[in-house]
């Protein structure tokens, strides 16, 4: 279980399961490799390469790589005029 404070000030954590903070993200290629068999059992699905969190307030996306405490990428919404 982890927690962090978003740039907008919102407190994010993954204490509840399931939750609206953590996203399960696979590339299309990764998902095709997972599905490339006759049947898929839940225990056969590997964990995603990255841990991805989304702030419910500002919608920022934080991408973490395994074993690193700080995000390797942060995305924020752009305002369109």
Short mmCIF file of N, CA and C in Angstrom, two decimals:
data_model
loop_
_atom_site.label_atom_id
_atom_site.label_comp_id
_atom_site.label_asym_id
_atom_site.label_seq_id
_atom_site.Cartn_x
_atom_site.Cartn_y
_atom_site.Cartn_z
N UNK A 1 0.84 -1.17 0.00
CA UNK A 1 0.00 0.00 0.00
C UNK A 1 0.89 1.24 0.00
N UNK A 2 0.45 2.23 -0.75
CA UNK A 2 1.25 3.44 -0.87
C UNK A 2 0.33 4.66 -0.86
N UNK A 3 0.95 5.80 -0.69
CA UNK A 3 0.21 7.05 -0.77
C UNK A 3 1.15 8.15 -1.23
N UNK A 4 0.56 9.20 -1.76
CA UNK A 4 1.33 10.35 -2.21
C UNK A 4 0.41 11.57 -2.27
N UNK A 5 1.00 12.74 -2.39
CA UNK A 5 0.24 13.97 -2.57
C UNK A 5 0.45 14.44 -4.00
N UNK A 6 -0.65 14.63 -4.71
CA UNK A 6 -0.60 15.12 -6.08
C UNK A 6 -0.14 16.58 -6.08
N UNK A 7 0.34 17.05 -7.20
CA UNK A 7 0.75 18.45 -7.35
C UNK A 7 -0.41 19.39 -7.00
N UNK A 8 -1.66 18.96 -7.28
CA UNK A 8 -2.83 19.80 -6.99
C UNK A 8 -3.18 19.81 -5.50
N UNK A 9 -2.52 18.96 -4.72
CA UNK A 9 -2.78 18.91 -3.28
C UNK A 9 -3.64 17.74 -2.83
N UNK A 10 -4.22 17.00 -3.76
CA UNK A 10 -5.06 15.85 -3.41
C UNK A 10 -4.20 14.72 -2.84
N UNK A 11 -4.71 14.08 -1.80
CA UNK A 11 -4.04 12.93 -1.21
C UNK A 11 -4.46 11.67 -1.98
N UNK A 12 -3.51 10.95 -2.53
CA UNK A 12 -3.79 9.73 -3.29
C UNK A 12 -3.25 8.54 -2.52
N UNK A 13 -4.02 7.45 -2.50
CA UNK A 13 -3.53 6.22 -1.89
C UNK A 13 -4.22 5.03 -2.53
N UNK A 14 -3.61 3.88 -2.34
CA UNK A 14 -4.19 2.66 -2.89
C UNK A 14 -4.59 1.69 -1.78
N UNK A 15 -5.03 2.25 -0.65
CA UNK A 15 -5.40 1.41 0.50
C UNK A 15 -6.65 0.59 0.25
N UNK A 16 -7.58 1.10 -0.54
CA UNK A 16 -8.79 0.34 -0.85
C UNK A 16 -8.57 -0.47 -2.13
N UNK A 17 -9.12 -1.63 -2.18
CA UNK A 17 -9.02 -2.44 -3.39
C UNK A 17 -10.39 -2.99 -3.71
N UNK A 18 -10.94 -2.72 -4.84
CA UNK A 18 -10.39 -1.88 -5.89
C UNK A 18 -10.50 -0.40 -5.55
N UNK A 19 -9.79 0.43 -6.33
CA UNK A 19 -9.84 1.88 -6.10
C UNK A 19 -9.85 2.59 -7.45
N UNK A 20 -10.08 3.90 -7.42
CA UNK A 20 -10.11 4.71 -8.64
C UNK A 20 -8.79 5.42 -8.92
N UNK A 21 -7.77 5.12 -8.16
CA UNK A 21 -6.48 5.79 -8.31
C UNK A 21 -5.55 5.00 -9.23
N UNK A 22 -5.42 3.70 -8.98
CA UNK A 22 -4.52 2.87 -9.77
C UNK A 22 -5.17 2.44 -11.09
N UNK A 23 -4.42 2.53 -12.16
CA UNK A 23 -4.89 2.08 -13.46
C UNK A 23 -4.07 0.87 -13.88
N UNK A 24 -4.70 -0.10 -14.50
CA UNK A 24 -4.00 -1.27 -15.03
C UNK A 24 -3.78 -0.99 -16.52
N UNK A 25 -2.52 -0.81 -16.91
CA UNK A 25 -2.21 -0.36 -18.26
C UNK A 25 -1.23 -1.32 -18.93
N UNK A 26 -1.63 -1.81 -20.09
CA UNK A 26 -0.76 -2.64 -20.92
C UNK A 26 -0.68 -1.99 -22.30
N UNK A 27 0.45 -2.11 -22.97
CA UNK A 27 0.51 -1.69 -24.36
C UNK A 27 -0.29 -2.70 -25.18
N UNK A 28 -0.66 -2.32 -26.36
CA UNK A 28 -1.41 -3.21 -27.24
C UNK A 28 -0.58 -4.47 -27.52
N UNK A 29 0.71 -4.31 -27.71
CA UNK A 29 1.60 -5.45 -27.97
C UNK A 29 1.65 -6.39 -26.76
N UNK A 30 1.79 -5.82 -25.56
CA UNK A 30 1.80 -6.65 -24.34
C UNK A 30 0.49 -7.42 -24.20
N UNK A 31 -0.64 -6.75 -24.45
CA UNK A 31 -1.94 -7.40 -24.30
C UNK A 31 -2.11 -8.52 -25.33
N UNK A 32 -1.65 -8.29 -26.56
CA UNK A 32 -1.71 -9.34 -27.59
C UNK A 32 -0.90 -10.56 -27.19
N UNK A 33 0.27 -10.35 -26.58
CA UNK A 33 1.08 -11.47 -26.11
C UNK A 33 0.37 -12.23 -25.00
N UNK A 34 -0.30 -11.51 -24.11
CA UNK A 34 -1.05 -12.14 -23.02
C UNK A 34 -2.20 -12.97 -23.59
N UNK A 35 -2.89 -12.43 -24.57
CA UNK A 35 -4.08 -13.08 -25.13
C UNK A 35 -3.75 -14.11 -26.21
N UNK A 36 -2.49 -14.27 -26.53
CA UNK A 36 -2.09 -15.17 -27.62
C UNK A 36 -2.03 -16.62 -27.14
N UNK A 37 -3.16 -17.11 -26.66
CA UNK A 37 -3.25 -18.51 -26.25
C UNK A 37 -4.72 -18.93 -26.32
N UNK A 38 -4.96 -20.22 -26.20
CA UNK A 38 -6.33 -20.73 -26.33
C UNK A 38 -7.25 -20.27 -25.19
N UNK A 39 -6.72 -20.25 -23.98
CA UNK A 39 -7.51 -19.78 -22.84
C UNK A 39 -6.60 -19.06 -21.87
N UNK A 40 -7.19 -18.10 -21.17
CA UNK A 40 -6.42 -17.29 -20.21
C UNK A 40 -7.00 -17.51 -18.83
N UNK A 41 -6.16 -17.90 -17.92
CA UNK A 41 -6.55 -18.01 -16.53
C UNK A 41 -6.07 -16.75 -15.81
N UNK A 42 -6.81 -16.24 -14.86
CA UNK A 42 -6.42 -14.99 -14.19
C UNK A 42 -4.99 -15.01 -13.64
N UNK A 43 -4.54 -16.13 -13.11
CA UNK A 43 -3.19 -16.20 -12.54
C UNK A 43 -2.12 -16.17 -13.63
N UNK A 44 -2.50 -16.31 -14.90
CA UNK A 44 -1.54 -16.29 -16.00
C UNK A 44 -1.26 -14.86 -16.48
N UNK A 45 -2.09 -13.91 -16.10
CA UNK A 45 -1.90 -12.53 -16.55
C UNK A 45 -0.80 -11.88 -15.72
N UNK A 46 0.29 -11.44 -16.36
CA UNK A 46 1.38 -10.81 -15.62
C UNK A 46 1.01 -9.41 -15.15
N UNK A 47 1.72 -8.93 -14.16
CA UNK A 47 1.52 -7.55 -13.71
C UNK A 47 1.99 -6.61 -14.82
N UNK A 48 1.38 -5.43 -14.94
CA UNK A 48 1.83 -4.48 -15.95
C UNK A 48 3.27 -4.03 -15.69
N UNK A 49 3.93 -3.59 -16.75
CA UNK A 49 5.33 -3.14 -16.64
C UNK A 49 5.44 -1.89 -15.76
N UNK A 50 4.43 -1.02 -15.83
CA UNK A 50 4.46 0.23 -15.08
C UNK A 50 3.28 0.30 -14.12
N UNK A 51 3.47 1.01 -13.02
CA UNK A 51 2.38 1.31 -12.09
C UNK A 51 1.90 2.72 -12.45
N UNK A 52 0.61 2.87 -12.71
CA UNK A 52 0.06 4.14 -13.17
C UNK A 52 -1.03 4.59 -12.21
N UNK A 53 -0.90 5.82 -11.73
CA UNK A 53 -1.90 6.41 -10.83
C UNK A 53 -2.50 7.64 -11.50
N UNK A 54 -3.82 7.86 -11.28
CA UNK A 54 -4.51 9.04 -11.82
C UNK A 54 -5.19 9.79 -10.68
N UNK A 55 -4.92 11.08 -10.62
CA UNK A 55 -5.55 11.93 -9.61
C UNK A 55 -7.01 12.16 -10.01
N UNK A 56 -7.97 11.90 -9.11
CA UNK A 56 -9.38 12.11 -9.45
C UNK A 56 -9.77 13.58 -9.53
N UNK A 57 -8.95 14.46 -8.98
CA UNK A 57 -9.26 15.89 -8.98
C UNK A 57 -8.77 16.58 -10.26
N UNK A 58 -7.45 16.53 -10.52
CA UNK A 58 -6.87 17.25 -11.66
C UNK A 58 -6.60 16.35 -12.86
N UNK A 59 -6.78 15.04 -12.69
CA UNK A 59 -6.59 14.03 -13.73
C UNK A 59 -5.13 13.84 -14.16
N UNK A 60 -4.17 14.34 -13.35
CA UNK A 60 -2.76 14.07 -13.65
C UNK A 60 -2.51 12.58 -13.62
N UNK A 61 -1.61 12.13 -14.47
CA UNK A 61 -1.22 10.72 -14.54
C UNK A 61 0.23 10.61 -14.08
N UNK A 62 0.47 9.73 -13.11
CA UNK A 62 1.81 9.47 -12.60
C UNK A 62 2.21 8.05 -13.01
N UNK A 63 3.37 7.92 -13.64
CA UNK A 63 3.85 6.63 -14.10
C UNK A 63 5.09 6.25 -13.30
N UNK A 64 5.03 5.10 -12.66
CA UNK A 64 6.14 4.60 -11.85
C UNK A 64 6.74 3.36 -12.49
N UNK A 65 8.04 3.23 -12.37
CA UNK A 65 8.73 2.02 -12.83
C UNK A 65 9.05 1.18 -11.60
N UNK A 66 9.05 -0.12 -11.77
CA UNK A 66 9.27 -1.05 -10.67
C UNK A 66 10.52 -0.69 -9.86
N UNK A 67 10.35 -0.57 -8.56
CA UNK A 67 11.47 -0.32 -7.67
C UNK A 67 11.85 1.14 -7.49
N UNK A 68 11.20 2.05 -8.18
CA UNK A 68 11.55 3.47 -8.06
C UNK A 68 10.47 4.18 -7.26
N UNK A 69 10.90 5.02 -6.31
CA UNK A 69 9.96 5.73 -5.44
C UNK A 69 9.32 6.94 -6.12
N UNK A 70 10.06 7.59 -7.02
CA UNK A 70 9.55 8.77 -7.71
C UNK A 70 9.04 8.39 -9.09
N UNK A 71 8.02 9.11 -9.57
CA UNK A 71 7.50 8.79 -10.90
C UNK A 71 8.56 9.05 -11.97
N UNK A 72 8.52 8.24 -13.03
CA UNK A 72 9.44 8.46 -14.14
C UNK A 72 8.81 9.39 -15.18
N UNK A 73 7.47 9.53 -15.14
CA UNK A 73 6.75 10.44 -16.03
C UNK A 73 5.52 10.97 -15.30
N UNK A 74 5.18 12.23 -15.57
CA UNK A 74 3.95 12.83 -15.05
C UNK A 74 3.27 13.54 -16.21
N UNK A 75 1.99 13.26 -16.41
CA UNK A 75 1.23 13.88 -17.49
C UNK A 75 0.12 14.73 -16.88
N UNK A 76 -0.15 15.88 -17.48
CA UNK A 76 -1.27 16.70 -17.02
C UNK A 76 -2.09 17.13 -18.23
N UNK A 77 -3.37 17.38 -18.00
CA UNK A 77 -4.26 17.79 -19.07
C UNK A 77 -3.89 19.19 -19.55
N UNK A 78 -3.99 19.39 -20.84
CA UNK A 78 -3.81 20.71 -21.40
C UNK A 78 -5.17 21.39 -21.52
N UNK A 79 -5.18 22.70 -21.39
CA UNK A 79 -6.44 23.42 -21.59
C UNK A 79 -6.52 23.82 -23.05
N UNK A 80 -7.65 23.48 -23.66
CA UNK A 80 -7.86 23.83 -25.05
C UNK A 80 -8.69 25.09 -25.13
N UNK A 81 -8.30 26.00 -25.99
CA UNK A 81 -9.04 27.27 -26.14
C UNK A 81 -10.15 27.14 -27.13
#
